[in-house]
Tab-separated table of C-alpha atoms in Angstrom:
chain	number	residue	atom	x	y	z
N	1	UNK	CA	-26.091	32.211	-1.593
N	2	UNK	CA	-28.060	31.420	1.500
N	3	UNK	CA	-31.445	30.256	1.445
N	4	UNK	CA	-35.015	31.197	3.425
N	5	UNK	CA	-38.538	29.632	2.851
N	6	UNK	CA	-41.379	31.533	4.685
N	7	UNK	CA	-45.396	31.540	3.949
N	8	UNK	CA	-45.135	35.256	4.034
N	9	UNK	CA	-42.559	37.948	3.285
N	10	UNK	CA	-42.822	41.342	4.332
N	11	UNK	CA	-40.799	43.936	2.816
N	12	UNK	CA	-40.175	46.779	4.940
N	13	UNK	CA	-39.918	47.711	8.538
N	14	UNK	CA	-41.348	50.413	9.255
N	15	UNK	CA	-44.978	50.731	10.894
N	16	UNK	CA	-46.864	49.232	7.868
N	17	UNK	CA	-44.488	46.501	7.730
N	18	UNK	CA	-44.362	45.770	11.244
N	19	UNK	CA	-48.050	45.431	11.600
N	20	UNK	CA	-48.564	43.186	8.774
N	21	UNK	CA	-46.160	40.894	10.396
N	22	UNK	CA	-47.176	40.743	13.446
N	23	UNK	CA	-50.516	39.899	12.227
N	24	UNK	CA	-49.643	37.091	9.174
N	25	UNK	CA	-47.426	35.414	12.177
N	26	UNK	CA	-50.815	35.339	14.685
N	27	UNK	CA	-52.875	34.177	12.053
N	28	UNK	CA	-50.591	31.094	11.677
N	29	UNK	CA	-47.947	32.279	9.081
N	30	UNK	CA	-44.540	31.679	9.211
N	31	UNK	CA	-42.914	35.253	8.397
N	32	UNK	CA	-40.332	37.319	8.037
N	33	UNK	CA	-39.237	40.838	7.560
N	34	UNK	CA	-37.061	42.110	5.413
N	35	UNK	CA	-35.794	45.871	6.007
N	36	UNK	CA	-32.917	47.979	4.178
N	37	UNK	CA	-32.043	49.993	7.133
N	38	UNK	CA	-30.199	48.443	10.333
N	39	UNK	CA	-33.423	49.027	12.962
N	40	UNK	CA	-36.709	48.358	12.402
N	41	UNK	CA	-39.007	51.111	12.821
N	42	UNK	CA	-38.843	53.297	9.496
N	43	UNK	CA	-39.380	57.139	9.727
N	44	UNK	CA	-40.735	56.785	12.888
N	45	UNK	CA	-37.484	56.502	14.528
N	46	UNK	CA	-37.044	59.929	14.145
N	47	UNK	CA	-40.063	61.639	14.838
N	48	UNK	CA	-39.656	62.571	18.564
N	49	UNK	CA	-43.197	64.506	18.543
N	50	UNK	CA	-46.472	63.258	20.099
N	51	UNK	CA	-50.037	62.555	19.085
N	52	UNK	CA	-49.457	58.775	17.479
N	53	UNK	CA	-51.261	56.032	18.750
N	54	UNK	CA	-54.483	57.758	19.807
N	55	UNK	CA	-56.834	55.532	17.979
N	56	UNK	CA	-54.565	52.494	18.033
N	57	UNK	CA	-53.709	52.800	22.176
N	58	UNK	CA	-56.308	55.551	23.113
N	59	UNK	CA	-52.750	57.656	24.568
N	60	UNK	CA	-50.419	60.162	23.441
N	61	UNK	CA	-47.163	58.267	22.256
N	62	UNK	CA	-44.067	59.651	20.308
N	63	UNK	CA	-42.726	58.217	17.268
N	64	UNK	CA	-39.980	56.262	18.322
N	65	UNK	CA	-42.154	55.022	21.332
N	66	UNK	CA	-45.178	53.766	18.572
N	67	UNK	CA	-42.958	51.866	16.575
N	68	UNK	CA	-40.952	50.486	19.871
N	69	UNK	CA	-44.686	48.529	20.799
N	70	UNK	CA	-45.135	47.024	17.507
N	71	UNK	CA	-41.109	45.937	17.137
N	72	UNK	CA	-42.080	44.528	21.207
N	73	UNK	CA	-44.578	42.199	19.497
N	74	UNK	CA	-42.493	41.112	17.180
N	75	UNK	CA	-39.915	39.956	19.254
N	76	UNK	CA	-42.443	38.558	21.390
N	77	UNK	CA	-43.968	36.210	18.500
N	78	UNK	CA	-40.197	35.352	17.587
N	79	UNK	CA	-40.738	36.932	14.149
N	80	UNK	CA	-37.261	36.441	11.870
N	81	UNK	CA	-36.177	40.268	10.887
N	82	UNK	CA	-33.433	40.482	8.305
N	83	UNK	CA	-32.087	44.099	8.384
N	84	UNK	CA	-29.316	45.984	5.907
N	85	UNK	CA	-30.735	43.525	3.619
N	86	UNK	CA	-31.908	44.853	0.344
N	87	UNK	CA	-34.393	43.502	-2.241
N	88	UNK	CA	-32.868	43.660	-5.852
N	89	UNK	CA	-35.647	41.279	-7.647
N	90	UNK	CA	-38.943	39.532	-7.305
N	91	UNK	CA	-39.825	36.535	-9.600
N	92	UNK	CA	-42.494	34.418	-9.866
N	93	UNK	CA	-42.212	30.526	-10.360
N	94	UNK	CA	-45.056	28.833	-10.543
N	95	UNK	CA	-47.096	29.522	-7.449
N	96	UNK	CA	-44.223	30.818	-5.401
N	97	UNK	CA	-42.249	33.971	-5.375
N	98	UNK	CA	-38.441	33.834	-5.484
N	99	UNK	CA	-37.031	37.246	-4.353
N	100	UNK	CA	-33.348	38.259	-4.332
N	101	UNK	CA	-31.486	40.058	-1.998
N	102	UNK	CA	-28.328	41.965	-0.650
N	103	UNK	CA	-27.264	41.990	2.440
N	104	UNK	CA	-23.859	41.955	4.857
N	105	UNK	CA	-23.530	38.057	4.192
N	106	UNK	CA	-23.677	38.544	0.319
N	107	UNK	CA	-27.015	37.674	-1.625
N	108	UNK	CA	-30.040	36.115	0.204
N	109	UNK	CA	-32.745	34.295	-1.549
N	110	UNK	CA	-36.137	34.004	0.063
N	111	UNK	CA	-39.008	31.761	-0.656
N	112	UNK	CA	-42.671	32.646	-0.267
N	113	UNK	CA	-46.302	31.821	-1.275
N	114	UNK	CA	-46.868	35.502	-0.835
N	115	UNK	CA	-45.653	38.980	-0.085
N	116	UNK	CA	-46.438	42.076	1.554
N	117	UNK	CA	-44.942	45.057	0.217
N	118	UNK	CA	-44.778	47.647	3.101
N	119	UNK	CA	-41.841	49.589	1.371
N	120	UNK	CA	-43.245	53.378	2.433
N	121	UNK	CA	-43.090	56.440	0.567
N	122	UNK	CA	-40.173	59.144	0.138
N	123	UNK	CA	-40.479	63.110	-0.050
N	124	UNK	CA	-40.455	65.118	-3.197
N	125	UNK	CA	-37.155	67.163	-4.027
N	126	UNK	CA	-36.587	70.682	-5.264
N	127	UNK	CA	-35.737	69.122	-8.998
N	128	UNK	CA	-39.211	67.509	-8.631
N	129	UNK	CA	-40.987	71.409	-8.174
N	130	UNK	CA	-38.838	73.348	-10.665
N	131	UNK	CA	-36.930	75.471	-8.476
N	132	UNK	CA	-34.861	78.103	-10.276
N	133	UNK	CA	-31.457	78.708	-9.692
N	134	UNK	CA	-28.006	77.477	-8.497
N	135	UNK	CA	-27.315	74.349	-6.076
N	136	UNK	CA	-25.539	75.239	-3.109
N	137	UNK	CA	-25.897	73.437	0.318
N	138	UNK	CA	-28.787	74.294	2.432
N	139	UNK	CA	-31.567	72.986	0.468
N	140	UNK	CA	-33.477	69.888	2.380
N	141	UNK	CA	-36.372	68.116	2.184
N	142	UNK	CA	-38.374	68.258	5.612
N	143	UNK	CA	-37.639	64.619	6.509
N	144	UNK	CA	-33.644	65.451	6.001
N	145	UNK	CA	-33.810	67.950	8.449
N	146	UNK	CA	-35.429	66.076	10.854
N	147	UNK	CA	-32.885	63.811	10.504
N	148	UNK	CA	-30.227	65.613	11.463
N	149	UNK	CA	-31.837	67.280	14.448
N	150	UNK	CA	-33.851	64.702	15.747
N	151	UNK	CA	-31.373	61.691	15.509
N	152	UNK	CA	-27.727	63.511	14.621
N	153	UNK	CA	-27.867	66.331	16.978
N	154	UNK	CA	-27.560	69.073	14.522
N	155	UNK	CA	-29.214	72.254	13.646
N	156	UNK	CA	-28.750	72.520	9.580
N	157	UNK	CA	-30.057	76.511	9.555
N	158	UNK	CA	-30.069	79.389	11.609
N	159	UNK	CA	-32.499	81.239	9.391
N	160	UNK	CA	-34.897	79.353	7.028
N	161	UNK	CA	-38.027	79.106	4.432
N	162	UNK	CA	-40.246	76.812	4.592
N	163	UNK	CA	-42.161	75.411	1.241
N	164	UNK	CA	-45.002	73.688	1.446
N	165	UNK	CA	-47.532	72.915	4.302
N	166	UNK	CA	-47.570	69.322	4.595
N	167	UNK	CA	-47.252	67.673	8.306
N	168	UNK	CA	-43.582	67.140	7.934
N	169	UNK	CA	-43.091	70.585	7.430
N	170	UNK	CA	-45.400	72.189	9.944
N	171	UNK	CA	-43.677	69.883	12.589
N	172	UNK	CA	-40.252	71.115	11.439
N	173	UNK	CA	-41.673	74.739	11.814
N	174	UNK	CA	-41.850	73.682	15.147
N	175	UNK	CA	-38.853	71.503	16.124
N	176	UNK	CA	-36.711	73.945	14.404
N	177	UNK	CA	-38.026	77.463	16.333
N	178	UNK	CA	-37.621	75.514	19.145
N	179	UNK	CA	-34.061	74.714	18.828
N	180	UNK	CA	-33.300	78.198	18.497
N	181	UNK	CA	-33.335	78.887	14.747
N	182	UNK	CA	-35.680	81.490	12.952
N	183	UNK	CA	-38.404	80.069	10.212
N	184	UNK	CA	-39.491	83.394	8.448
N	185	UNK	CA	-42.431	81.665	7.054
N	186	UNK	CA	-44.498	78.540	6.046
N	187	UNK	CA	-45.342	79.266	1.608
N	188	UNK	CA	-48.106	77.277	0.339
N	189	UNK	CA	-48.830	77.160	-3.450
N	190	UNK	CA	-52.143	76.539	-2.663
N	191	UNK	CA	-54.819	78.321	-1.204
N	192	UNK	CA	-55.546	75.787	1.538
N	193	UNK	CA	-52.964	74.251	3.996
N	194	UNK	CA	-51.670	70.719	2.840
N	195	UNK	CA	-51.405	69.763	6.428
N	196	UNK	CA	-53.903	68.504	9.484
N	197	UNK	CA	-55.644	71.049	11.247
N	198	UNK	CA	-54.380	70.342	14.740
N	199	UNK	CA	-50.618	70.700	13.079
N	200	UNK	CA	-51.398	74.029	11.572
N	201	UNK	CA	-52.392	75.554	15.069
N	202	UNK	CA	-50.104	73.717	17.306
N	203	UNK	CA	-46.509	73.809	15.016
N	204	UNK	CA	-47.618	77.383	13.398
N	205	UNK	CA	-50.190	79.494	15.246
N	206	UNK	CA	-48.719	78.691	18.814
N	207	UNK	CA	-45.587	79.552	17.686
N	208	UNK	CA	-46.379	83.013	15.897
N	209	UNK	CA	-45.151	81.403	12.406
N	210	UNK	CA	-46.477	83.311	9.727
N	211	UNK	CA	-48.507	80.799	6.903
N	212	UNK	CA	-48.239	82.210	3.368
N	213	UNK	CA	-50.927	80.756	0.950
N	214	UNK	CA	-51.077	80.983	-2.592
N	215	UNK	CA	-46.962	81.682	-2.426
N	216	UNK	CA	-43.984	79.803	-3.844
N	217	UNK	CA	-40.471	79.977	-3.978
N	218	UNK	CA	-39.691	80.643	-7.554
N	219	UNK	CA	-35.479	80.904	-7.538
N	220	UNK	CA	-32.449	79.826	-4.912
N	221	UNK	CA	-29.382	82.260	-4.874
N	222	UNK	CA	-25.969	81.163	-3.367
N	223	UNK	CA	-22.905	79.366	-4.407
N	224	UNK	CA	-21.071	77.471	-1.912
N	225	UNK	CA	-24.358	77.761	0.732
N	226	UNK	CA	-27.786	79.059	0.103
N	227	UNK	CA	-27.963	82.984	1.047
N	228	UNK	CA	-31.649	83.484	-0.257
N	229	UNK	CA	-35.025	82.729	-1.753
N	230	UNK	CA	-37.165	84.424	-3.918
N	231	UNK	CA	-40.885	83.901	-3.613
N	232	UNK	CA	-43.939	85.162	-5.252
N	233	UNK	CA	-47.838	85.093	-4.699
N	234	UNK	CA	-49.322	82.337	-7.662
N	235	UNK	CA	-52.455	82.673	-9.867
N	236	UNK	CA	-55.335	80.749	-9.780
N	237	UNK	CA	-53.255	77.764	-12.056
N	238	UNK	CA	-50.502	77.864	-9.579
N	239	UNK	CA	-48.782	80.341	-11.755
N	240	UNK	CA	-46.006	83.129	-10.410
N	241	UNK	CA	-47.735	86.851	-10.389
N	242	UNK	CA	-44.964	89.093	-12.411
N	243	UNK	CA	-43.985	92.111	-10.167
N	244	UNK	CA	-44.983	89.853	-6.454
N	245	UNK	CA	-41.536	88.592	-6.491
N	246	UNK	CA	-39.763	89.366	-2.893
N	247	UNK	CA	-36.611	87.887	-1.642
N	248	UNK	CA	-35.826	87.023	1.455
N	249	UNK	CA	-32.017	86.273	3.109
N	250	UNK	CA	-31.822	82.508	4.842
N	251	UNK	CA	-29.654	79.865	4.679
N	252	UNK	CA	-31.804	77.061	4.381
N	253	UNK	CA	-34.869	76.415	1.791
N	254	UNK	CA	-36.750	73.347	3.593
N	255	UNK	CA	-39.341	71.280	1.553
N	256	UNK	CA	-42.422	69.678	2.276
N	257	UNK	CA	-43.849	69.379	-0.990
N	258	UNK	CA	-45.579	66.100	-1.087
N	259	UNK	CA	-44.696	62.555	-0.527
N	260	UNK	CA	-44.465	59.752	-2.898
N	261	UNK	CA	-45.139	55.959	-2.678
N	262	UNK	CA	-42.168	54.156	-2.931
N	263	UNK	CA	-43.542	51.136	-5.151
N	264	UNK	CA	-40.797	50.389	-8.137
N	265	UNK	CA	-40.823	46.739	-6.801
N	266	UNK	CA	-44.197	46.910	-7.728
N	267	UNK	CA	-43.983	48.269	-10.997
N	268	UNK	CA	-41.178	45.730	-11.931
N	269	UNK	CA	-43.754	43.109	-10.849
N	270	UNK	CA	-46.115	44.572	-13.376
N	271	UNK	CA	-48.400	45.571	-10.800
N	272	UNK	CA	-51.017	47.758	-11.646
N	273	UNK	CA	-50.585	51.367	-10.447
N	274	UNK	CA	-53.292	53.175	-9.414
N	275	UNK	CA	-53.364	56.876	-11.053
N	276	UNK	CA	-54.875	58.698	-8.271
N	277	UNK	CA	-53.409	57.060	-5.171
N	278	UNK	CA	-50.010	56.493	-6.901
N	279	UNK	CA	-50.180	53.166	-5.216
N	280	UNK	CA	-50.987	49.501	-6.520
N	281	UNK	CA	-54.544	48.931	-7.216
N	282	UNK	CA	-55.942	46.847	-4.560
N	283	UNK	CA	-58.991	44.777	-3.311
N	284	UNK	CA	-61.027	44.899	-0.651
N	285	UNK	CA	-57.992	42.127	1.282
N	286	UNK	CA	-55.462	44.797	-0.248
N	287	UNK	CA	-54.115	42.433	-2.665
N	288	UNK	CA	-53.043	43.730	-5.929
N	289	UNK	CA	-53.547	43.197	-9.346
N	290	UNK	CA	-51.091	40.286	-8.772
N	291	UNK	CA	-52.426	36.681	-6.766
N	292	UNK	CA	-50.437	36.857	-3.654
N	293	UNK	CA	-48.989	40.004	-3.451
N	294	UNK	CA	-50.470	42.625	-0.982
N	295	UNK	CA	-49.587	46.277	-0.091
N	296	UNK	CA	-50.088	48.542	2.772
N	297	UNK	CA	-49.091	51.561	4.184
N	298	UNK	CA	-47.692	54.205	2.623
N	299	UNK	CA	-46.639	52.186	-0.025
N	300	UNK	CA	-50.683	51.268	-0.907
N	301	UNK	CA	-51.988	55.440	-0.123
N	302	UNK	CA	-50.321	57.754	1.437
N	303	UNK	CA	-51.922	58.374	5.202
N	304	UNK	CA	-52.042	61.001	7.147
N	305	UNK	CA	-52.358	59.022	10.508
N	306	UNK	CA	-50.169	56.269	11.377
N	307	UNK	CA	-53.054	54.775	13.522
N	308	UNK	CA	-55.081	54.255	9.954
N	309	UNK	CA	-51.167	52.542	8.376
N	310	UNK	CA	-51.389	50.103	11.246
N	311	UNK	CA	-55.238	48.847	10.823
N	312	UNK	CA	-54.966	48.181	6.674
N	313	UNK	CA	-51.421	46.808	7.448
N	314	UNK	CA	-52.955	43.841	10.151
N	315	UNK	CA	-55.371	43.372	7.727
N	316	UNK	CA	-53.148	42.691	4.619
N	317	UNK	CA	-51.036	40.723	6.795
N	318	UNK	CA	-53.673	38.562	7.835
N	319	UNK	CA	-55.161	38.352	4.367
N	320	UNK	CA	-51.786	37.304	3.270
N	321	UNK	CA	-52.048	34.312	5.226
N	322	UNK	CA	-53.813	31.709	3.056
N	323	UNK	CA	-54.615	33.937	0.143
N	324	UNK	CA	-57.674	32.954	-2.530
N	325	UNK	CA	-56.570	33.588	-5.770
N	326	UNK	CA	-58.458	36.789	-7.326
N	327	UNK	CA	-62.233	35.816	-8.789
N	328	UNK	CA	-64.976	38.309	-10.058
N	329	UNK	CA	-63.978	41.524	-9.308
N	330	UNK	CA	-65.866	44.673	-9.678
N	331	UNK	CA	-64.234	48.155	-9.930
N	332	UNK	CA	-65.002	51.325	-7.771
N	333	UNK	CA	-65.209	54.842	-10.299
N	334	UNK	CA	-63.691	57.895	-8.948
N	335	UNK	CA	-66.928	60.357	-8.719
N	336	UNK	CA	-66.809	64.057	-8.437
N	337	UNK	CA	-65.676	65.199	-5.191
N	338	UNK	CA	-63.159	62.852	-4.574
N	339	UNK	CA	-59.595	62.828	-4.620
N	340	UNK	CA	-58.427	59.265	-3.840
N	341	UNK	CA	-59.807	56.343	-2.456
N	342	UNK	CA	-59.197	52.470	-1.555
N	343	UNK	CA	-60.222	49.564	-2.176
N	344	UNK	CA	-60.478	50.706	-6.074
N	345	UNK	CA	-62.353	46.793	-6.717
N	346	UNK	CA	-64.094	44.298	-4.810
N	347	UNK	CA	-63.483	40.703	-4.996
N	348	UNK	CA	-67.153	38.863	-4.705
N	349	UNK	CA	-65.467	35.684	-4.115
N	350	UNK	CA	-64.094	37.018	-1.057
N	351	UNK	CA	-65.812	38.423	2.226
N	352	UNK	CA	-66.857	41.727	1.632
N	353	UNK	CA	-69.095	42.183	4.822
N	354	UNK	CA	-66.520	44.051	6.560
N	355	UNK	CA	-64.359	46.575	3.889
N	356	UNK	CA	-62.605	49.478	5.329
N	357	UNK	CA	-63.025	52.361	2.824
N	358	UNK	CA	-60.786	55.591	2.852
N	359	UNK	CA	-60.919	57.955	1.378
N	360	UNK	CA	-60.032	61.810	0.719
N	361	UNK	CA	-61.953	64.588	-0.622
N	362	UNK	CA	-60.598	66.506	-3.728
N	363	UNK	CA	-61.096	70.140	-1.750
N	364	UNK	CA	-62.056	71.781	1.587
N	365	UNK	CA	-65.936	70.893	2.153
N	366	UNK	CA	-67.840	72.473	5.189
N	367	UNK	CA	-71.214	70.049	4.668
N	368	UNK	CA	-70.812	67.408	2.647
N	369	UNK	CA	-72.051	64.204	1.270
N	370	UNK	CA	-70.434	60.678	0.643
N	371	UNK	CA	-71.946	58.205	-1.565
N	372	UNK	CA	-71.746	54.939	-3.129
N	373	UNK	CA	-74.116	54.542	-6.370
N	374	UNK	CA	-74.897	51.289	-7.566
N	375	UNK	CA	-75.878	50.702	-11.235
N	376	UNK	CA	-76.907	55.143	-10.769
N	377	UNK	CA	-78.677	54.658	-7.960
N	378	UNK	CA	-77.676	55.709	-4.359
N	379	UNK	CA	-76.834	52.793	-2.116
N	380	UNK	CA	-75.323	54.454	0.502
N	381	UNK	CA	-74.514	58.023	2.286
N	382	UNK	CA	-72.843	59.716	4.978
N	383	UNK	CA	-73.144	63.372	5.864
N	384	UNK	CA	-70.305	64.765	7.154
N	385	UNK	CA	-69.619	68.640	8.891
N	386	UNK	CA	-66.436	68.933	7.523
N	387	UNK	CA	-63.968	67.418	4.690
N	388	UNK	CA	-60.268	68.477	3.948
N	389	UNK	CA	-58.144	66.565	1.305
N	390	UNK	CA	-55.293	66.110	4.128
N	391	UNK	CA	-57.685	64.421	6.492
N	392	UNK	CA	-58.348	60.947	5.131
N	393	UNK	CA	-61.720	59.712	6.115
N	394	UNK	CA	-62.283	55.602	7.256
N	395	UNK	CA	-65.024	53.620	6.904
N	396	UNK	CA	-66.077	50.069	7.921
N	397	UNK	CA	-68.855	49.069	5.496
N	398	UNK	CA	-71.022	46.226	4.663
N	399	UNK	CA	-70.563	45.914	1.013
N	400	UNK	CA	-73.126	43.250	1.236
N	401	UNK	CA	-75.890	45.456	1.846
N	402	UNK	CA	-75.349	47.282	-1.271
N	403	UNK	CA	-76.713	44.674	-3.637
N	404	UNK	CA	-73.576	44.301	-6.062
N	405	UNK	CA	-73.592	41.388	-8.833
N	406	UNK	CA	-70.649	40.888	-10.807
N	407	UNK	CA	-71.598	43.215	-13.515
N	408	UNK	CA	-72.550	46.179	-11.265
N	409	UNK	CA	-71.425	49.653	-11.432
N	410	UNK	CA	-69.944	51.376	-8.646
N	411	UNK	CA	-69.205	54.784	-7.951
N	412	UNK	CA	-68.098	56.323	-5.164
N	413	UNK	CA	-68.883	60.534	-4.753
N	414	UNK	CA	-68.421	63.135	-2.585
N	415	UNK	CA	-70.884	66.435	-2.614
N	416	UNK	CA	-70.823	69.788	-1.428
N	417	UNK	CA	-74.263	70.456	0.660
């Protein structure tokens, strides 16, 4: 068993986990990454398509090129990165964490007064929506397929559905009519795209793809290979209209049906989970219910821009540098109108002149209203022209002003105007 003692691990290397390590090592840590995949980078690596980096470097960048600046930096500050290298356990001793794991040279064990858990998120399958039928080859999550045509060369369908509406799979809509195969249609089960705006008129409107709301696929049909879908319009409770049913011949069902943080490290930890962002429950340094262990990412709240991953990453990173234990903490309600949020607490011991909020809205808003009530009374607001729960909304806000003692109330709403 080999040995490593470091001030700060970071587990995962993708663009969360990159960014936190860049910024514990300039803030005087001694790091390291640890990443289960042979190159650092994460999904990233395979998403040839443009638009990241536009709040980060103010220019156009592509996937692979994003994650190539960060991975420059960490080179450059002589950051140790231990790849195929697997974490099996985390421990605590005393006021150090011991984690375990695998890699080519057998087991590892690192050493660390705290970590950063960067570990990402992974896409929902068709067992996780209840699709009907048989299971023959052809049925992929979004993220598969752009795997194999983005970084194997290969085009997995000639003919294909689409469910769901997320970014992955508007993009794929894209990539994939561009390649030369034919996506009949985009089916939403809601009534309101799941994806950004820009993404539903570049991949889908530019390309004359047809965008089915309020539609599922409700059954599979093949053997060997898929030959078909059936779909069907849904109810207002998302349920399948008797006598809507049409199906449609394809030989690939492609999903983009949500993504989920990947946080079972976490939850072994005994890390508190947060119900609404699926992610650990986190202060305004994103540490987590547990003294020296931070998240960020997709692993803390899913994002919708990796711009947003890289700014909450550099701060946990930094935070993770010389941690304060937690002190008097005061917890942030979910109020009407919104769908998820973070921080979910603030720490009073700690600086919270400087907090950056996100947050999502729970529908589609034309005028609306945030605001933060302290003790029932309105502290703060912020009109905005437009919400949509797939555009995550950030904040940097002086807590300070808001007049918070340790047993204050806050609330955080959204309302329709």
């Amino acid at each position: 068993m080999t040995e490593h003692s470091y001030d700060v691990i970071v587990i995962g290397g993708g663009p969360a986990g990159l960014a936190a390590a860049k910024s514990a090592k300039e803030n005087g840590g001694n790091v390291a990454i640890i990443e289960r995949e042979p190159r650092l980078g994460g999904i990233l690596k395979q998403c040839v398509h443009d638009g990241f980096g536009l709040i980060r470097f103010g220019e156009k960048l592509a996937g692979p090129e994003y994650s190539e600046r960060y991975i420059d930096f960490v080179k450059e500050l002589n950051i140790d990165a231990f790849t195929l290298t697997f974490v099996t356990k985390i421990a605590k001793e005393g006021d150090k964490y011991i984690i375990t794991a695998v890699s080519s040279a057998g087991i590892e064990k690192f050493i660390t007064k705290s970590i950063v858990l960067a570990t990402g998120c992974r896409e929902r399958t068709a067992k996780q929506v209840f699709i009907q039928g048989t299971r023959p080859a052809g049925v992929f999550t979004a993220g598969t397929a752009q795997n194999f045509v983005n970084l194997q060369g290969k085009l997995p369908t000639k003919k294909c559905v689409i469910l769901g509406s997320g970014d992955i799979g508007l993009i794929m809509a894209r990539r994939l009519t561009l390649e030369g195969a034919e996506v009949e249609g985009v089916y939403e089960v809601k009534p309101t795209p799941s994806g950004l705006t820009r993404n539903i008129h570049q991949c889908l409107h530019d390309f004359d793809i047809p965008l089915y709301l309020s539609h599922t696929v409700t059954r599979v049909f093949g053997v060997d290979r898929l030959e078909a879908v059936e779909v069907a319009k849904v109810d207002e409770k998302m349920n399948p209209i008797k006598g809507t049913e049409r199906k449609i011949e394809c030989d690939a069902l492609i999903l983009s049906v949500g993504l989920i943080p990947e946080n079972e490290l976490a939850e072994n930890l005994g890390i508190k989970i947060n119900g609404f962002t699926k992610g650990p429950d986190c202060d305004q340094t994103f540490m987590t219910s547990m003294d020296g262990v931070f998240s960020c990412g997709n692993a803390l709240n899913v994002f919708d821009l990796v711009d947003y991953v890289s700014e909450c990453s550099e701060a946990a990173g930094k935070n993770a540098v010389g941690y304060t234990p937690s002190g008097k903490n005061v917890q942030i309600k979910k109020g009407k109108g919104l769908l998820s949020y973070i921080p979910h607490r603030i720490d009073l011991t700690k600086d919270y002149s400087k907090v950056l909020l996100f947050f999502r809205a729970a529908k589609d808003m034309d005028k609306a209203e945030l605001k933060i009530m302290v003790n029932g009374k309105e502290a703060f607001s912020k009109k905005y022209s437009c919400l949509r729960p797939p555009e995550m909304q950030r904040l940097e806000m002086d807590f300070t002003a808001l007049g918070i003692k340790e047993n204050s109330e806050i609330e955080i709403l959204v309302e329709e105007k």
